[in-house]
């Protein structure tokens, strides 16, 4: 399954029920994670907060190809994407494993992923790009990315970059 997870509306057409799922986070109600660990202890694999995030993180887990589209703020994901990624903790277990010589949480039926991240913003500094690149590199281990690429672009060019990625997916 292929997943597009965006913090803004995208003018792309995907077939309902097809192999590509597009989720516009800006249209959803997603609360902040409260750090209660209920998704690990009380309701394993399910967040105790009942909002739209519970519909999204299963798609993140089962996708094998994904595209994140996020505005970059201070070298990190902007609010909508950051909040959703934090709320995706139920796809992991509380248990720890050694992965590439580091400790990481055991994944809960998470597919390995080929990821593309379109990081947009006006006048992103070299420092912001460097911080974001390192953040994605660290996230790659926790999010089961077997490979990833980051495309930095302006807000005006986001749609064009998304269409390029989709064209590659359809080959």
Short mmCIF file of N, CA and C in Angstrom, two decimals:
data_model
loop_
_atom_site.label_atom_id
_atom_site.label_comp_id
_atom_site.label_asym_id
_atom_site.label_seq_id
_atom_site.Cartn_x
_atom_site.Cartn_y
_atom_site.Cartn_z
N UNK A 1 0.83 -1.18 0.00
CA UNK A 1 0.00 0.00 0.00
C UNK A 1 0.88 1.25 0.00
N UNK A 2 0.44 2.26 -0.71
CA UNK A 2 1.15 3.53 -0.77
C UNK A 2 0.34 4.59 -0.02
N UNK A 3 1.02 5.40 0.76
CA UNK A 3 0.35 6.40 1.59
C UNK A 3 0.96 7.77 1.37
N UNK A 4 0.08 8.76 1.17
CA UNK A 4 0.48 10.17 1.17
C UNK A 4 -0.09 10.76 2.45
N UNK A 5 0.78 11.30 3.28
CA UNK A 5 0.37 11.94 4.53
C UNK A 5 0.84 13.38 4.45
N UNK A 6 -0.11 14.31 4.39
CA UNK A 6 0.22 15.70 4.15
C UNK A 6 -0.37 16.62 5.21
N UNK A 7 0.35 17.69 5.51
CA UNK A 7 -0.16 18.66 6.48
C UNK A 7 -0.97 19.76 5.80
N UNK A 8 -1.26 19.59 4.51
CA UNK A 8 -2.05 20.56 3.75
C UNK A 8 -2.83 19.82 2.67
N UNK A 9 -3.86 20.47 2.18
CA UNK A 9 -4.63 19.88 1.08
C UNK A 9 -3.75 19.81 -0.16
N UNK A 10 -3.81 18.69 -0.86
CA UNK A 10 -3.07 18.52 -2.10
C UNK A 10 -4.06 18.33 -3.24
N UNK A 11 -3.78 18.95 -4.35
CA UNK A 11 -4.63 18.83 -5.53
C UNK A 11 -4.17 17.63 -6.36
N UNK A 12 -4.35 16.44 -5.79
CA UNK A 12 -3.99 15.21 -6.48
C UNK A 12 -5.21 14.30 -6.51
N UNK A 13 -5.28 13.50 -7.54
CA UNK A 13 -6.40 12.57 -7.68
C UNK A 13 -5.91 11.16 -7.42
N UNK A 14 -6.52 10.53 -6.45
CA UNK A 14 -6.25 9.11 -6.19
C UNK A 14 -7.59 8.39 -6.18
N UNK A 15 -7.58 7.19 -6.73
CA UNK A 15 -8.80 6.40 -6.83
C UNK A 15 -9.22 5.91 -5.45
N UNK A 16 -10.47 6.16 -5.08
CA UNK A 16 -11.00 5.68 -3.80
C UNK A 16 -10.93 4.16 -3.78
N UNK A 17 -10.33 3.61 -2.73
CA UNK A 17 -10.19 2.17 -2.62
C UNK A 17 -9.02 1.62 -3.43
N UNK A 18 -8.25 2.51 -4.06
CA UNK A 18 -7.11 2.08 -4.85
C UNK A 18 -5.90 1.79 -3.98
N UNK A 19 -4.75 1.61 -4.63
CA UNK A 19 -3.55 1.25 -3.87
C UNK A 19 -2.88 2.46 -3.22
N UNK A 20 -3.31 3.68 -3.57
CA UNK A 20 -2.76 4.89 -2.96
C UNK A 20 -3.81 5.53 -2.07
N UNK A 21 -3.44 5.80 -0.83
CA UNK A 21 -4.32 6.49 0.13
C UNK A 21 -3.70 7.85 0.41
N UNK A 22 -4.51 8.91 0.31
CA UNK A 22 -4.03 10.28 0.58
C UNK A 22 -4.79 10.82 1.78
N UNK A 23 -4.04 11.25 2.79
CA UNK A 23 -4.65 11.77 4.02
C UNK A 23 -4.17 13.20 4.24
N UNK A 24 -5.14 14.11 4.33
CA UNK A 24 -4.88 15.53 4.59
C UNK A 24 -5.04 15.76 6.09
N UNK A 25 -3.93 15.87 6.79
CA UNK A 25 -3.97 16.04 8.24
C UNK A 25 -4.65 17.34 8.66
N UNK A 26 -4.60 18.37 7.80
CA UNK A 26 -5.20 19.65 8.16
C UNK A 26 -6.73 19.56 8.25
N UNK A 27 -7.31 18.51 7.68
CA UNK A 27 -8.76 18.33 7.71
C UNK A 27 -9.22 17.45 8.87
N UNK A 28 -8.28 16.97 9.67
CA UNK A 28 -8.60 16.04 10.75
C UNK A 28 -8.47 16.69 12.12
N UNK A 29 -9.13 16.08 13.09
CA UNK A 29 -9.00 16.51 14.49
C UNK A 29 -8.10 15.51 15.19
N UNK A 30 -6.87 15.95 15.50
CA UNK A 30 -5.89 15.08 16.13
C UNK A 30 -5.32 15.80 17.35
N UNK A 31 -5.57 15.24 18.52
CA UNK A 31 -5.08 15.83 19.77
C UNK A 31 -3.62 15.43 20.00
N UNK A 32 -2.98 16.17 20.87
CA UNK A 32 -1.60 15.85 21.24
C UNK A 32 -1.55 14.56 22.05
N UNK A 33 -0.45 13.83 21.90
CA UNK A 33 -0.20 12.66 22.75
C UNK A 33 -0.02 13.18 24.18
N UNK A 34 -0.62 12.47 25.13
CA UNK A 34 -0.50 12.89 26.53
C UNK A 34 0.55 12.08 27.28
N UNK A 35 1.20 11.14 26.61
CA UNK A 35 2.27 10.38 27.23
C UNK A 35 1.82 9.41 28.30
N UNK A 36 0.59 8.92 28.19
CA UNK A 36 0.05 8.03 29.23
C UNK A 36 0.49 6.58 29.05
N UNK A 37 1.00 6.24 27.87
CA UNK A 37 1.43 4.88 27.52
C UNK A 37 0.28 3.88 27.56
N UNK A 38 -0.96 4.37 27.51
CA UNK A 38 -2.11 3.48 27.45
C UNK A 38 -2.08 2.59 26.22
N UNK A 39 -1.49 3.09 25.13
CA UNK A 39 -1.40 2.30 23.89
C UNK A 39 -0.45 1.12 24.05
N UNK A 40 0.34 1.12 25.08
CA UNK A 40 1.25 0.00 25.36
C UNK A 40 0.74 -0.88 26.48
N UNK A 41 -0.05 -0.32 27.41
CA UNK A 41 -0.41 -1.07 28.60
C UNK A 41 -1.91 -1.39 28.69
N UNK A 42 -2.76 -0.39 28.63
CA UNK A 42 -4.20 -0.61 28.80
C UNK A 42 -4.88 -1.17 27.56
N UNK A 43 -4.54 -0.62 26.40
CA UNK A 43 -5.16 -1.05 25.13
C UNK A 43 -4.05 -1.26 24.11
N UNK A 44 -3.24 -2.29 24.25
CA UNK A 44 -2.06 -2.47 23.39
C UNK A 44 -2.37 -2.33 21.89
N UNK A 45 -1.63 -1.41 21.27
CA UNK A 45 -1.80 -1.18 19.84
C UNK A 45 -2.88 -0.18 19.47
N UNK A 46 -3.59 0.34 20.48
CA UNK A 46 -4.65 1.32 20.22
C UNK A 46 -4.51 2.49 21.18
N UNK A 47 -4.51 3.68 20.63
CA UNK A 47 -4.44 4.88 21.47
C UNK A 47 -5.73 5.02 22.26
N UNK A 48 -5.62 5.47 23.49
CA UNK A 48 -6.81 5.66 24.33
C UNK A 48 -7.56 6.94 23.98
N UNK A 49 -6.91 7.86 23.26
CA UNK A 49 -7.58 9.09 22.82
C UNK A 49 -8.37 8.75 21.56
N UNK A 50 -9.67 8.95 21.61
CA UNK A 50 -10.53 8.60 20.47
C UNK A 50 -10.72 9.83 19.58
N UNK A 51 -9.86 9.96 18.58
CA UNK A 51 -10.00 11.03 17.60
C UNK A 51 -9.55 10.49 16.25
N UNK A 52 -9.30 11.36 15.29
CA UNK A 52 -8.97 10.92 13.94
C UNK A 52 -7.62 10.21 13.82
N UNK A 53 -6.73 10.38 14.77
CA UNK A 53 -5.42 9.72 14.70
C UNK A 53 -5.56 8.20 14.66
N UNK A 54 -6.59 7.68 15.32
CA UNK A 54 -6.76 6.23 15.37
C UNK A 54 -7.10 5.65 13.99
N UNK A 55 -7.55 6.50 13.07
CA UNK A 55 -7.81 6.05 11.70
C UNK A 55 -6.55 6.13 10.84
N UNK A 56 -5.59 6.96 11.25
CA UNK A 56 -4.41 7.23 10.42
C UNK A 56 -3.26 6.28 10.70
N UNK A 57 -2.91 6.05 11.98
CA UNK A 57 -1.69 5.28 12.25
C UNK A 57 -1.71 3.86 11.73
N UNK A 58 -2.89 3.20 11.59
CA UNK A 58 -2.84 1.87 10.96
C UNK A 58 -2.36 1.93 9.50
N UNK A 59 -2.70 3.01 8.80
CA UNK A 59 -2.22 3.18 7.42
C UNK A 59 -0.71 3.40 7.41
N UNK A 60 -0.21 4.16 8.37
CA UNK A 60 1.24 4.37 8.46
C UNK A 60 1.93 3.01 8.65
N UNK A 61 1.38 2.19 9.54
CA UNK A 61 1.99 0.89 9.83
C UNK A 61 2.01 -0.03 8.62
N UNK A 62 0.92 -0.11 7.88
CA UNK A 62 0.86 -1.10 6.80
C UNK A 62 1.38 -0.60 5.46
N UNK A 63 1.66 0.69 5.32
CA UNK A 63 2.16 1.19 4.04
C UNK A 63 3.60 0.72 3.81
N UNK A 64 3.91 0.40 2.56
CA UNK A 64 5.28 0.02 2.22
C UNK A 64 5.98 1.12 1.44
N UNK A 65 5.20 2.07 0.96
CA UNK A 65 5.73 3.23 0.26
C UNK A 65 4.98 4.44 0.80
N UNK A 66 5.71 5.46 1.21
CA UNK A 66 4.99 6.61 1.73
C UNK A 66 5.63 7.92 1.34
N UNK A 67 4.77 8.92 1.34
CA UNK A 67 5.17 10.29 1.05
C UNK A 67 4.64 11.16 2.18
N UNK A 68 5.55 11.81 2.90
CA UNK A 68 5.17 12.81 3.89
C UNK A 68 5.36 14.17 3.24
N UNK A 69 4.37 15.04 3.38
CA UNK A 69 4.47 16.42 2.90
C UNK A 69 4.29 17.29 4.13
N UNK A 70 5.35 18.03 4.48
CA UNK A 70 5.29 18.81 5.71
C UNK A 70 6.03 20.14 5.58
N UNK A 71 5.39 21.16 6.11
CA UNK A 71 6.06 22.44 6.28
C UNK A 71 7.15 22.23 7.33
N UNK A 72 8.26 22.89 7.15
CA UNK A 72 9.37 22.77 8.10
C UNK A 72 9.41 24.02 8.96
N UNK A 73 9.51 23.80 10.25
CA UNK A 73 9.57 24.91 11.20
C UNK A 73 10.73 24.66 12.15
N UNK A 74 11.70 25.54 12.16
CA UNK A 74 12.87 25.42 13.04
C UNK A 74 13.58 24.08 12.89
N UNK A 75 13.61 23.55 11.67
CA UNK A 75 14.32 22.30 11.42
C UNK A 75 13.54 21.04 11.75
N UNK A 76 12.25 21.18 12.05
CA UNK A 76 11.44 20.01 12.38
C UNK A 76 10.13 20.03 11.62
N UNK A 77 9.37 18.94 11.75
CA UNK A 77 8.04 18.89 11.16
C UNK A 77 7.19 19.97 11.81
N UNK A 78 6.29 20.57 11.05
CA UNK A 78 5.37 21.54 11.63
C UNK A 78 4.30 20.79 12.44
N UNK A 79 3.45 21.52 13.11
CA UNK A 79 2.55 20.99 14.13
C UNK A 79 1.70 19.80 13.70
N UNK A 80 1.00 19.89 12.59
CA UNK A 80 0.08 18.81 12.20
C UNK A 80 0.82 17.48 12.00
N UNK A 81 1.93 17.51 11.28
CA UNK A 81 2.68 16.27 11.02
C UNK A 81 3.34 15.77 12.30
N UNK A 82 3.95 16.66 13.06
CA UNK A 82 4.62 16.25 14.29
C UNK A 82 3.63 15.60 15.26
N UNK A 83 2.46 16.20 15.40
CA UNK A 83 1.44 15.66 16.29
C UNK A 83 1.01 14.26 15.84
N UNK A 84 0.80 14.09 14.52
CA UNK A 84 0.38 12.77 14.03
C UNK A 84 1.47 11.74 14.23
N UNK A 85 2.71 12.09 13.95
CA UNK A 85 3.80 11.12 14.11
C UNK A 85 3.97 10.72 15.57
N UNK A 86 3.78 11.67 16.48
CA UNK A 86 3.84 11.33 17.91
C UNK A 86 2.68 10.42 18.30
N UNK A 87 1.53 10.61 17.71
CA UNK A 87 0.36 9.79 18.02
C UNK A 87 0.42 8.41 17.37
N UNK A 88 1.43 8.16 16.54
CA UNK A 88 1.58 6.85 15.89
C UNK A 88 2.33 5.86 16.78
N UNK A 89 2.59 6.21 18.02
CA UNK A 89 3.30 5.32 18.94
C UNK A 89 2.64 3.94 19.08
N UNK A 90 1.32 3.80 18.95
CA UNK A 90 0.73 2.46 19.07
C UNK A 90 1.26 1.43 18.06
N UNK A 91 1.93 1.86 17.00
CA UNK A 91 2.48 0.88 16.05
C UNK A 91 3.75 0.25 16.59
N UNK A 92 4.19 0.71 17.75
CA UNK A 92 5.36 0.12 18.41
C UNK A 92 4.92 -0.54 19.71
N UNK A 93 5.75 -1.44 20.19
CA UNK A 93 5.51 -2.07 21.48
C UNK A 93 6.41 -1.42 22.53
N UNK A 94 6.12 -1.66 23.78
CA UNK A 94 6.94 -1.11 24.87
C UNK A 94 8.29 -1.80 24.95
N UNK A 95 8.41 -2.97 24.34
CA UNK A 95 9.64 -3.76 24.43
C UNK A 95 10.75 -3.16 23.57
N UNK A 96 11.98 -3.42 23.97
CA UNK A 96 13.16 -2.85 23.31
C UNK A 96 13.91 -3.94 22.56
N UNK A 97 14.49 -3.56 21.44
CA UNK A 97 15.33 -4.46 20.64
C UNK A 97 16.61 -3.72 20.27
N UNK A 98 17.61 -4.47 19.87
CA UNK A 98 18.84 -3.87 19.35
C UNK A 98 18.69 -3.82 17.83
N UNK A 99 18.81 -2.64 17.26
CA UNK A 99 18.66 -2.44 15.82
C UNK A 99 19.83 -1.57 15.36
N UNK A 100 20.68 -2.13 14.52
CA UNK A 100 21.88 -1.43 14.05
C UNK A 100 22.72 -0.92 15.23
N UNK A 101 22.84 -1.75 16.26
CA UNK A 101 23.68 -1.42 17.40
C UNK A 101 23.08 -0.40 18.37
N UNK A 102 21.80 -0.07 18.19
CA UNK A 102 21.13 0.89 19.07
C UNK A 102 19.85 0.26 19.61
N UNK A 103 19.36 0.81 20.72
CA UNK A 103 18.10 0.32 21.25
C UNK A 103 16.93 1.06 20.59
N UNK A 104 15.94 0.28 20.16
CA UNK A 104 14.73 0.82 19.55
C UNK A 104 13.55 -0.03 19.99
N UNK A 105 12.36 0.53 19.91
CA UNK A 105 11.16 -0.24 20.26
C UNK A 105 10.87 -1.30 19.21
N UNK A 106 10.30 -2.41 19.66
CA UNK A 106 9.85 -3.48 18.77
C UNK A 106 8.64 -2.96 18.01
N UNK A 107 8.62 -3.19 16.71
CA UNK A 107 7.50 -2.75 15.87
C UNK A 107 6.34 -3.73 15.99
N UNK A 108 5.15 -3.23 15.82
CA UNK A 108 3.93 -4.04 15.92
C UNK A 108 3.36 -4.20 14.50
N UNK A 109 3.81 -5.23 13.77
CA UNK A 109 3.32 -5.50 12.41
C UNK A 109 3.45 -4.28 11.51
N UNK A 110 4.66 -3.72 11.45
CA UNK A 110 4.93 -2.54 10.63
C UNK A 110 5.72 -2.97 9.41
N UNK A 111 5.22 -2.59 8.22
CA UNK A 111 5.91 -2.91 6.97
C UNK A 111 7.15 -2.03 6.82
N UNK A 112 8.21 -2.59 6.23
CA UNK A 112 9.37 -1.77 5.87
C UNK A 112 8.93 -0.81 4.77
N UNK A 113 9.51 0.39 4.78
CA UNK A 113 9.01 1.44 3.90
C UNK A 113 10.09 2.09 3.04
N UNK A 114 9.66 2.47 1.84
CA UNK A 114 10.44 3.38 1.01
C UNK A 114 9.75 4.72 1.20
N UNK A 115 10.47 5.69 1.74
CA UNK A 115 9.85 6.95 2.12
C UNK A 115 10.42 8.12 1.32
N UNK A 116 9.53 9.04 1.00
CA UNK A 116 9.92 10.32 0.43
C UNK A 116 9.31 11.39 1.33
N UNK A 117 10.11 12.36 1.69
CA UNK A 117 9.62 13.46 2.52
C UNK A 117 9.80 14.74 1.73
N UNK A 118 8.69 15.40 1.43
CA UNK A 118 8.74 16.72 0.80
C UNK A 118 8.66 17.73 1.94
N UNK A 119 9.76 18.43 2.13
CA UNK A 119 9.90 19.40 3.22
C UNK A 119 9.85 20.78 2.60
N UNK A 120 8.81 21.54 2.92
CA UNK A 120 8.66 22.83 2.25
C UNK A 120 8.70 23.99 3.23
N UNK A 121 9.08 25.12 2.68
CA UNK A 121 9.14 26.35 3.45
C UNK A 121 9.87 27.40 2.65
N UNK A 122 9.62 28.62 2.98
CA UNK A 122 10.29 29.72 2.29
C UNK A 122 11.59 30.05 3.01
N UNK A 123 12.63 30.20 2.23
CA UNK A 123 13.94 30.61 2.77
C UNK A 123 14.43 29.71 3.90
N UNK A 124 14.34 28.40 3.70
CA UNK A 124 14.89 27.48 4.70
C UNK A 124 16.40 27.66 4.75
N UNK A 125 16.93 27.86 5.92
CA UNK A 125 18.37 28.07 6.07
C UNK A 125 19.11 26.73 5.94
N UNK A 126 20.40 26.77 5.64
CA UNK A 126 21.18 25.53 5.61
C UNK A 126 21.12 24.80 6.96
N UNK A 127 21.07 25.54 8.05
CA UNK A 127 20.99 24.92 9.38
C UNK A 127 19.67 24.18 9.56
N UNK A 128 18.55 24.79 9.12
CA UNK A 128 17.25 24.13 9.23
C UNK A 128 17.23 22.84 8.40
N UNK A 129 17.79 22.91 7.20
CA UNK A 129 17.84 21.72 6.34
C UNK A 129 18.70 20.63 6.97
N UNK A 130 19.82 21.02 7.57
CA UNK A 130 20.70 20.05 8.21
C UNK A 130 20.02 19.39 9.41
N UNK A 131 19.37 20.20 10.24
CA UNK A 131 18.67 19.66 11.41
C UNK A 131 17.57 18.70 10.96
N UNK A 132 16.80 19.11 9.94
CA UNK A 132 15.72 18.25 9.46
C UNK A 132 16.26 16.96 8.87
N UNK A 133 17.34 17.04 8.12
CA UNK A 133 17.94 15.84 7.53
C UNK A 133 18.37 14.87 8.62
N UNK A 134 18.97 15.39 9.69
CA UNK A 134 19.37 14.52 10.80
C UNK A 134 18.16 13.95 11.54
N UNK A 135 17.11 14.75 11.69
CA UNK A 135 15.87 14.28 12.33
C UNK A 135 15.28 13.11 11.54
N UNK A 136 15.17 13.27 10.23
CA UNK A 136 14.60 12.20 9.40
C UNK A 136 15.49 10.96 9.46
N UNK A 137 16.79 11.15 9.48
CA UNK A 137 17.71 10.01 9.61
C UNK A 137 17.47 9.23 10.89
N UNK A 138 17.26 9.93 11.98
CA UNK A 138 16.97 9.26 13.26
C UNK A 138 15.58 8.62 13.22
N UNK A 139 14.60 9.33 12.66
CA UNK A 139 13.25 8.77 12.54
C UNK A 139 13.21 7.53 11.67
N UNK A 140 14.10 7.44 10.70
CA UNK A 140 14.10 6.31 9.76
C UNK A 140 14.20 4.98 10.49
N UNK A 141 15.01 4.91 11.52
CA UNK A 141 15.15 3.67 12.29
C UNK A 141 13.87 3.34 13.06
N UNK A 142 13.23 4.35 13.60
CA UNK A 142 12.02 4.13 14.39
C UNK A 142 10.78 3.90 13.54
N UNK A 143 10.80 4.38 12.31
CA UNK A 143 9.62 4.30 11.44
C UNK A 143 9.75 3.21 10.37
N UNK A 144 10.77 2.36 10.49
CA UNK A 144 10.97 1.24 9.56
C UNK A 144 11.18 1.68 8.11
N UNK A 145 11.98 2.74 7.92
CA UNK A 145 12.33 3.15 6.56
C UNK A 145 13.49 2.30 6.10
N UNK A 146 13.31 1.54 5.02
CA UNK A 146 14.46 0.83 4.44
C UNK A 146 15.26 1.78 3.57
N UNK A 147 14.59 2.81 3.05
CA UNK A 147 15.27 3.86 2.30
C UNK A 147 14.40 5.12 2.38
N UNK A 148 15.04 6.26 2.18
CA UNK A 148 14.28 7.51 2.19
C UNK A 148 15.03 8.57 1.41
N UNK A 149 14.26 9.54 0.93
CA UNK A 149 14.84 10.73 0.32
C UNK A 149 14.08 11.94 0.83
N UNK A 150 14.78 13.05 0.91
CA UNK A 150 14.16 14.31 1.34
C UNK A 150 14.25 15.27 0.17
N UNK A 151 13.13 15.90 -0.15
CA UNK A 151 13.08 16.91 -1.19
C UNK A 151 12.73 18.23 -0.52
N UNK A 152 13.66 19.16 -0.52
CA UNK A 152 13.39 20.50 0.02
C UNK A 152 12.84 21.36 -1.11
N UNK A 153 11.76 22.08 -0.84
CA UNK A 153 11.16 22.91 -1.87
C UNK A 153 10.42 24.08 -1.24
N UNK A 154 9.94 24.97 -2.08
CA UNK A 154 9.14 26.10 -1.61
C UNK A 154 7.68 25.67 -1.57
N UNK A 155 6.87 26.43 -0.87
CA UNK A 155 5.44 26.10 -0.79
C UNK A 155 4.80 26.12 -2.17
N UNK A 156 5.22 27.04 -3.02
CA UNK A 156 4.66 27.15 -4.37
C UNK A 156 4.95 25.92 -5.23
N UNK A 157 6.00 25.19 -4.93
CA UNK A 157 6.41 24.04 -5.75
C UNK A 157 5.96 22.69 -5.19
N UNK A 158 5.24 22.68 -4.08
CA UNK A 158 4.85 21.42 -3.43
C UNK A 158 4.06 20.53 -4.38
N UNK A 159 3.01 21.07 -5.01
CA UNK A 159 2.16 20.25 -5.88
C UNK A 159 2.97 19.61 -7.00
N UNK A 160 3.87 20.37 -7.59
CA UNK A 160 4.70 19.86 -8.67
C UNK A 160 5.58 18.71 -8.18
N UNK A 161 6.17 18.86 -7.00
CA UNK A 161 7.02 17.80 -6.45
C UNK A 161 6.20 16.54 -6.12
N UNK A 162 5.00 16.73 -5.61
CA UNK A 162 4.13 15.59 -5.31
C UNK A 162 3.81 14.84 -6.59
N UNK A 163 3.49 15.56 -7.65
CA UNK A 163 3.17 14.91 -8.93
C UNK A 163 4.36 14.14 -9.48
N UNK A 164 5.57 14.64 -9.28
CA UNK A 164 6.77 13.90 -9.71
C UNK A 164 6.90 12.58 -8.94
N UNK A 165 6.67 12.63 -7.64
CA UNK A 165 6.75 11.42 -6.82
C UNK A 165 5.69 10.42 -7.27
N UNK A 166 4.46 10.89 -7.48
CA UNK A 166 3.39 9.99 -7.91
C UNK A 166 3.69 9.38 -9.28
N UNK A 167 4.30 10.14 -10.17
CA UNK A 167 4.68 9.60 -11.48
C UNK A 167 5.68 8.46 -11.32
N UNK A 168 6.62 8.60 -10.39
CA UNK A 168 7.58 7.51 -10.12
C UNK A 168 6.87 6.30 -9.55
N UNK A 169 5.90 6.52 -8.67
CA UNK A 169 5.16 5.42 -8.08
C UNK A 169 4.38 4.63 -9.13
N UNK A 170 3.89 5.33 -10.14
CA UNK A 170 3.03 4.69 -11.14
C UNK A 170 3.81 3.97 -12.23
N UNK A 171 5.13 4.08 -12.23
CA UNK A 171 5.95 3.40 -13.25
C UNK A 171 5.97 1.92 -13.03
#
